[in-house]
Structures are given as structure tokens and as C-alpha cells.
Amino acid sequence: TRLAELDMEERAARAVLVKAAKALHDAREKAGAALATAVEGQLKDLALARCRFTVALTTREPDAGGGDDVRFLIAPNPGEPAKPIAEIASGGELSRIMLALEVTLAASDRTPVLVFDEVDAGVGGRVGETLGRAVWSLARHHQVLVVSHLPQVAAYADQHIAVRKEVRKGRTHVVATKLDERETADELAEMLGAGGAKSLSGGAKELRAAALAWKATR
């Protein structure tokens, strides 16, 4: 009798579980479509206009996390099938896709520190400015660290740290130096071109001034 009672309780509980998993699946489908649209909109500004982003749901036996395996897929170029990001995205693509995701989810993501390494890989100066603004916008919700060689990105940073290698007594050391505003302009000039000539120095100051002016309006 007790076994029969437990069987009935299990069937009732499973019916509740299946119903809840179905409701979660439907909500995930709706949210996934909205997320994909928003992320693709961000990717257009990050020089990945042809990249298609998809949230794929694969049904499985439901548990406390629902009845879906959720994966992010991309098709970098037209005509290519969508595949998991981790399998086909290059380093630069991965950084920009993560940036697009973070910008889209900035207000709800509680990750305290974000690190972007070479987020500007394979892009030019015009896109670099968009990247710089996007990364800076994340800093209103997170602590953001960016490794960049593009002055258009670096110009939007609130604090600059120059990282260099030095050889001392036959040993290589990495030295990180916090820069003030004058040193920041000099570093941006170096990033614009070797030697930091007067014309490059003027361009670096204009680049920095434009970035500061844009940030002041936000």
C-alpha cells in the first residue's frame, strides 16, 4: 500500500516538474530570441555585421535546472552552419561576442570584474572608437580591464597602465606603470606611431579630448 502511495506521489510530482520545465522552456525560447536579436545588433557595431548569433535549446530529462541544455551558437559568415562559439570563434571574435553579450546584459550581470584581452584584434580605428565606447559603458556596472594596442580603444579608459618588458641582469621582468594624463597622451602618441612625433602627439591629444568630451555627456 505504501509503495502504491509513493508511486502516486512520484507521478504527481513528475507531472508538476514536467509542467514547470515546459513553462521554463517556453520562457527560454522567448528570451533567447530577444537576446539573439540584441546581440546581433551589438555585433554590427563591432565589425561582425555578418555574424549570426543563436541561442539553441536541446531538450533533456528535466531536473532542478529545467529540461534544456542551453548553448550559444554563431555562424560568422553567410552560408555557414551555426556552431558552438567555443569551437569556431577566433580570439578576437570571441572577445567581441563576449563584449556584445556583456553590453546587452550589463544591468543584470553581477560579475564584478571583466577582462578583455585583445578585444580590438582585426579591427581598424573607426570600429576601435565604437569598441572603446562599448567597453567604457560596461564600466558603469563592472570593473573592466582591457588589454589593447589600439589607441582609439585606449583613449576611452579612465585609467591607463603601460605594461612593458625589461631585461635586468639577464632576467626578463614585466613592469606595469600607472600613467597620469600627460603620460597617457604620450602613450597614445606612441600607439599611433613609432617615435610619437609632434603630429602624432597632437592627434593623440585630440583623440583623448574627444573621448573625454563624449564620456562627459553620458
mmCIF file of C-alpha atoms in Angstrom:
data_model
loop_
_atom_site.group_PDB
_atom_site.id
_atom_site.type_symbol
_atom_site.label_atom_id
_atom_site.label_comp_id
_atom_site.label_asym_id
_atom_site.label_seq_id
_atom_site.Cartn_x
_atom_site.Cartn_y
_atom_site.Cartn_z
ATOM 1 C CA THR A 1 0.000 0.000 0.000
ATOM 2 C CA ARG A 2 2.810 2.370 0.913
ATOM 3 C CA LEU A 3 4.611 1.629 -2.379
ATOM 4 C CA ALA A 4 1.422 2.394 -4.277
ATOM 5 C CA GLU A 5 1.082 5.692 -2.398
ATOM 6 C CA LEU A 6 4.701 6.618 -3.190
ATOM 7 C CA ASP A 7 4.172 5.762 -6.879
ATOM 8 C CA MET A 8 1.179 8.104 -6.978
ATOM 9 C CA GLU A 9 3.182 10.879 -5.258
ATOM 10 C CA GLU A 10 6.053 10.392 -7.686
ATOM 11 C CA ARG A 11 3.743 10.594 -10.718
ATOM 12 C CA ALA A 12 2.116 13.732 -9.319
ATOM 13 C CA ALA A 13 5.484 15.331 -8.584
ATOM 14 C CA ARG A 14 6.789 14.404 -12.044
ATOM 15 C CA ALA A 15 3.728 15.962 -13.666
ATOM 16 C CA VAL A 16 4.456 19.206 -11.773
ATOM 17 C CA LEU A 17 8.124 19.002 -12.819
ATOM 18 C CA VAL A 18 7.284 18.457 -16.491
ATOM 19 C CA LYS A 19 4.804 21.345 -16.450
ATOM 20 C CA ALA A 20 7.362 23.667 -14.825
ATOM 21 C CA ALA A 21 10.080 22.576 -17.274
ATOM 22 C CA LYS A 22 7.749 23.286 -20.202
ATOM 23 C CA ALA A 23 6.987 26.776 -18.852
ATOM 24 C CA LEU A 24 10.725 27.426 -18.402
ATOM 25 C CA HIS A 25 11.439 26.118 -21.912
ATOM 26 C CA ASP A 26 8.856 28.493 -23.410
ATOM 27 C CA ALA A 27 10.305 31.409 -21.442
ATOM 28 C CA ARG A 28 13.832 30.498 -22.557
ATOM 29 C CA GLU A 29 12.762 30.339 -26.207
ATOM 30 C CA LYS A 30 11.258 33.821 -25.974
ATOM 31 C CA ALA A 31 14.195 35.280 -24.049
ATOM 32 C CA GLY A 32 16.697 33.529 -26.343
ATOM 33 C CA ALA A 33 15.180 35.050 -29.465
ATOM 34 C CA ALA A 34 15.227 38.525 -27.899
ATOM 35 C CA LEU A 35 18.827 38.042 -26.713
ATOM 36 C CA ALA A 36 19.963 36.889 -30.167
ATOM 37 C CA THR A 37 18.415 39.954 -31.817
ATOM 38 C CA ALA A 38 20.002 42.317 -29.286
ATOM 39 C CA VAL A 39 23.444 40.677 -29.517
ATOM 40 C CA GLU A 40 23.417 40.742 -33.339
ATOM 41 C CA GLY A 41 22.601 44.450 -33.136
ATOM 42 C CA GLN A 42 25.697 44.982 -30.993
ATOM 43 C CA LEU A 43 27.845 42.824 -33.276
ATOM 44 C CA LYS A 44 27.035 45.086 -36.240
ATOM 45 C CA ASP A 45 28.807 47.938 -34.441
ATOM 46 C CA LEU A 46 31.763 45.673 -33.598
ATOM 47 C CA ALA A 47 32.718 44.792 -37.192
ATOM 48 C CA LEU A 48 30.844 41.467 -37.104
ATOM 49 C CA ALA A 49 27.804 42.538 -39.093
ATOM 50 C CA ARG A 50 27.531 39.207 -40.921
ATOM 51 C CA CYS A 51 27.804 37.093 -37.792
ATOM 52 C CA ARG A 52 24.578 35.338 -36.829
ATOM 53 C CA PHE A 53 24.062 34.591 -33.123
ATOM 54 C CA THR A 54 21.652 31.898 -31.946
ATOM 55 C CA VAL A 55 20.508 30.572 -28.584
ATOM 56 C CA ALA A 56 19.973 26.812 -29.060
ATOM 57 C CA LEU A 57 17.861 24.712 -26.683
ATOM 58 C CA THR A 58 18.205 20.923 -26.594
ATOM 59 C CA THR A 59 15.585 19.094 -24.541
ATOM 60 C CA ARG A 60 16.667 16.522 -21.959
ATOM 61 C CA GLU A 61 15.336 14.816 -18.860
ATOM 62 C CA PRO A 62 14.239 17.663 -16.546
ATOM 63 C CA ASP A 63 15.943 18.344 -13.243
ATOM 64 C CA ALA A 64 16.251 21.353 -10.932
ATOM 65 C CA GLY A 65 17.663 23.403 -13.828
ATOM 66 C CA GLY A 66 14.801 22.610 -16.175
ATOM 67 C CA GLY A 67 14.618 20.351 -19.200
ATOM 68 C CA ASP A 68 17.008 22.167 -21.557
ATOM 69 C CA ASP A 69 20.690 22.296 -22.403
ATOM 70 C CA VAL A 70 21.368 25.894 -23.498
ATOM 71 C CA ARG A 71 24.178 26.708 -25.933
ATOM 72 C CA PHE A 72 25.251 29.857 -27.761
ATOM 73 C CA LEU A 73 25.925 29.257 -31.455
ATOM 74 C CA ILE A 74 27.384 31.527 -34.137
ATOM 75 C CA ALA A 75 27.686 31.498 -37.903
ATOM 76 C CA PRO A 76 30.488 34.025 -38.605
ATOM 77 C CA ASN A 77 29.821 34.187 -42.360
ATOM 78 C CA PRO A 78 26.757 33.775 -44.614
ATOM 79 C CA GLY A 79 26.176 30.222 -45.799
ATOM 80 C CA GLU A 80 27.982 28.618 -42.864
ATOM 81 C CA PRO A 81 26.092 26.456 -40.347
ATOM 82 C CA ALA A 82 25.819 27.711 -36.790
ATOM 83 C CA LYS A 83 28.267 26.041 -34.399
ATOM 84 C CA PRO A 84 29.143 26.445 -30.696
ATOM 85 C CA ILE A 85 31.134 29.621 -30.026
ATOM 86 C CA ALA A 86 33.887 27.758 -28.176
ATOM 87 C CA GLU A 87 34.575 25.552 -31.208
ATOM 88 C CA ILE A 88 34.870 28.090 -34.039
ATOM 89 C CA ALA A 89 35.325 31.638 -32.712
ATOM 90 C CA SER A 90 38.806 33.164 -33.020
ATOM 91 C CA GLY A 91 40.276 35.053 -30.077
ATOM 92 C CA GLY A 92 39.247 38.443 -31.446
ATOM 93 C CA GLU A 93 35.767 37.210 -32.408
ATOM 94 C CA LEU A 94 35.289 35.626 -29.004
ATOM 95 C CA SER A 95 36.231 38.857 -27.220
ATOM 96 C CA ARG A 96 33.817 40.900 -29.328
ATOM 97 C CA ILE A 97 30.991 38.388 -28.945
ATOM 98 C CA MET A 98 31.513 38.408 -25.191
ATOM 99 C CA LEU A 99 31.567 42.206 -25.281
ATOM 100 C CA ALA A 100 28.273 42.241 -27.208
ATOM 101 C CA LEU A 101 26.753 39.845 -24.654
ATOM 102 C CA GLU A 102 28.027 41.870 -21.714
ATOM 103 C CA VAL A 103 26.752 45.172 -23.138
ATOM 104 C CA THR A 104 23.344 43.580 -23.735
ATOM 105 C CA LEU A 105 23.196 42.061 -20.238
ATOM 106 C CA ALA A 106 25.163 44.766 -18.384
ATOM 107 C CA ALA A 107 22.414 45.799 -15.983
ATOM 108 C CA SER A 108 21.593 42.222 -14.905
ATOM 109 C CA ASP A 109 25.057 40.605 -14.905
ATOM 110 C CA ARG A 110 26.535 40.589 -11.381
ATOM 111 C CA THR A 111 30.059 39.550 -12.418
ATOM 112 C CA PRO A 112 32.232 42.119 -10.584
ATOM 113 C CA VAL A 113 35.314 42.144 -12.852
ATOM 114 C CA LEU A 114 35.504 41.729 -16.640
ATOM 115 C CA VAL A 115 38.794 41.242 -18.524
ATOM 116 C CA PHE A 116 39.047 41.713 -22.305
ATOM 117 C CA ASP A 117 42.292 40.622 -23.928
ATOM 118 C CA GLU A 118 42.882 41.892 -27.484
ATOM 119 C CA VAL A 119 39.215 42.831 -27.940
ATOM 120 C CA ASP A 120 40.351 45.021 -30.851
ATOM 121 C CA ALA A 121 42.075 42.205 -32.780
ATOM 122 C CA GLY A 122 41.484 42.555 -36.508
ATOM 123 C CA VAL A 123 39.611 45.869 -36.432
ATOM 124 C CA GLY A 124 40.501 49.369 -37.593
ATOM 125 C CA GLY A 125 40.391 52.765 -35.969
ATOM 126 C CA ARG A 126 36.778 53.595 -36.802
ATOM 127 C CA VAL A 127 35.497 50.378 -35.211
ATOM 128 C CA GLY A 128 38.001 50.887 -32.408
ATOM 129 C CA GLU A 129 36.167 54.021 -31.316
ATOM 130 C CA THR A 130 32.915 52.045 -31.108
ATOM 131 C CA LEU A 131 34.728 49.347 -29.133
ATOM 132 C CA GLY A 132 36.129 51.929 -26.741
ATOM 133 C CA ARG A 133 32.695 53.391 -26.082
ATOM 134 C CA ALA A 134 31.135 49.956 -25.600
ATOM 135 C CA VAL A 135 33.806 48.865 -23.130
ATOM 136 C CA TRP A 136 33.562 52.143 -21.226
ATOM 137 C CA SER A 137 29.781 51.762 -20.944
ATOM 138 C CA LEU A 138 30.350 48.443 -19.156
ATOM 139 C CA ALA A 139 32.471 50.221 -16.544
ATOM 140 C CA ARG A 140 29.307 51.778 -15.132
ATOM 141 C CA HIS A 141 28.273 48.294 -13.948
ATOM 142 C CA HIS A 142 31.588 46.413 -13.582
ATOM 143 C CA GLN A 143 35.300 46.836 -13.031
ATOM 144 C CA VAL A 144 36.688 46.440 -16.574
ATOM 145 C CA LEU A 145 40.287 45.625 -17.501
ATOM 146 C CA VAL A 146 41.251 45.852 -21.188
ATOM 147 C CA VAL A 147 44.466 44.821 -22.916
ATOM 148 C CA SER A 148 44.635 46.891 -26.099
ATOM 149 C CA HIS A 149 47.088 48.049 -28.752
ATOM 150 C CA LEU A 150 44.573 50.334 -30.472
ATOM 151 C CA PRO A 151 44.685 53.997 -29.362
ATOM 152 C CA GLN A 152 41.032 54.530 -30.320
ATOM 153 C CA VAL A 153 40.095 51.961 -27.665
ATOM 154 C CA ALA A 154 42.639 53.063 -25.081
ATOM 155 C CA ALA A 155 41.541 56.703 -25.316
ATOM 156 C CA TYR A 156 38.271 55.864 -23.526
ATOM 157 C CA ALA A 157 39.883 54.309 -20.456
ATOM 158 C CA ASP A 158 39.509 56.062 -17.101
ATOM 159 C CA GLN A 159 42.963 54.876 -16.018
ATOM 160 C CA HIS A 160 45.896 53.831 -18.188
ATOM 161 C CA ILE A 161 48.619 51.386 -17.203
ATOM 162 C CA ALA A 162 51.586 50.860 -19.521
ATOM 163 C CA VAL A 163 52.945 47.303 -19.469
ATOM 164 C CA ARG A 164 56.495 46.712 -20.691
ATOM 165 C CA LYS A 165 59.184 44.053 -20.508
ATOM 166 C CA GLU A 166 62.647 44.893 -19.188
ATOM 167 C CA VAL A 167 65.773 42.751 -19.033
ATOM 168 C CA ARG A 168 67.744 43.116 -15.805
ATOM 169 C CA LYS A 169 70.859 41.061 -15.158
ATOM 170 C CA GLY A 170 69.807 38.559 -17.776
ATOM 171 C CA ARG A 171 66.262 38.144 -16.415
ATOM 172 C CA THR A 172 63.084 39.439 -18.073
ATOM 173 C CA HIS A 173 60.738 41.439 -15.866
ATOM 174 C CA VAL A 174 57.252 42.761 -16.640
ATOM 175 C CA VAL A 175 56.748 46.308 -15.393
ATOM 176 C CA ALA A 176 53.306 47.924 -15.032
ATOM 177 C CA THR A 177 53.297 51.714 -14.690
ATOM 178 C CA LYS A 178 50.276 53.826 -13.800
ATOM 179 C CA LEU A 179 50.128 56.854 -16.125
ATOM 180 C CA ASP A 180 48.950 60.386 -15.411
ATOM 181 C CA GLU A 181 47.081 62.428 -18.014
ATOM 182 C CA ARG A 182 50.214 63.820 -19.692
ATOM 183 C CA GLU A 183 51.824 60.386 -19.807
ATOM 184 C CA THR A 184 48.575 58.959 -21.190
ATOM 185 C CA ALA A 185 48.710 61.390 -24.126
ATOM 186 C CA ASP A 186 52.355 60.445 -24.750
ATOM 187 C CA GLU A 187 51.476 56.732 -24.655
ATOM 188 C CA LEU A 188 48.588 57.234 -27.093
ATOM 189 C CA ALA A 189 51.002 59.040 -29.420
ATOM 190 C CA GLU A 190 53.368 56.053 -29.229
ATOM 191 C CA MET A 191 50.470 53.742 -30.043
ATOM 192 C CA LEU A 192 49.593 55.890 -33.082
ATOM 193 C CA GLY A 193 53.094 55.536 -34.480
ATOM 194 C CA ALA A 194 56.673 54.819 -33.559
ATOM 195 C CA GLY A 195 58.520 57.747 -32.042
ATOM 196 C CA GLY A 196 55.478 59.834 -31.086
ATOM 197 C CA ALA A 197 56.252 62.734 -33.472
ATOM 198 C CA LYS A 198 54.673 66.169 -32.973
ATOM 199 C CA SER A 199 51.863 65.490 -35.425
ATOM 200 C CA LEU A 200 51.117 62.193 -33.694
ATOM 201 C CA SER A 201 51.245 63.890 -30.304
ATOM 202 C CA GLY A 202 48.654 66.405 -31.472
ATOM 203 C CA GLY A 203 46.473 63.630 -32.831
ATOM 204 C CA ALA A 204 46.752 61.721 -29.558
ATOM 205 C CA LYS A 205 45.657 64.765 -27.558
ATOM 206 C CA GLU A 206 42.697 65.288 -29.880
ATOM 207 C CA LEU A 207 41.771 61.608 -29.581
ATOM 208 C CA ARG A 208 41.887 61.778 -25.798
ATOM 209 C CA ALA A 209 39.988 65.076 -25.653
ATOM 210 C CA ALA A 210 37.228 63.727 -27.906
ATOM 211 C CA ALA A 211 36.901 60.630 -25.714
ATOM 212 C CA LEU A 212 36.716 62.688 -22.532
ATOM 213 C CA ALA A 213 34.141 65.008 -24.096
ATOM 214 C CA TRP A 214 31.979 62.063 -25.165
ATOM 215 C CA LYS A 215 32.185 60.481 -21.704
ATOM 216 C CA ALA A 216 31.213 63.764 -20.050
ATOM 217 C CA THR A 217 27.875 63.730 -21.887
ATOM 218 C CA ARG A 218 26.967 60.243 -20.618
#
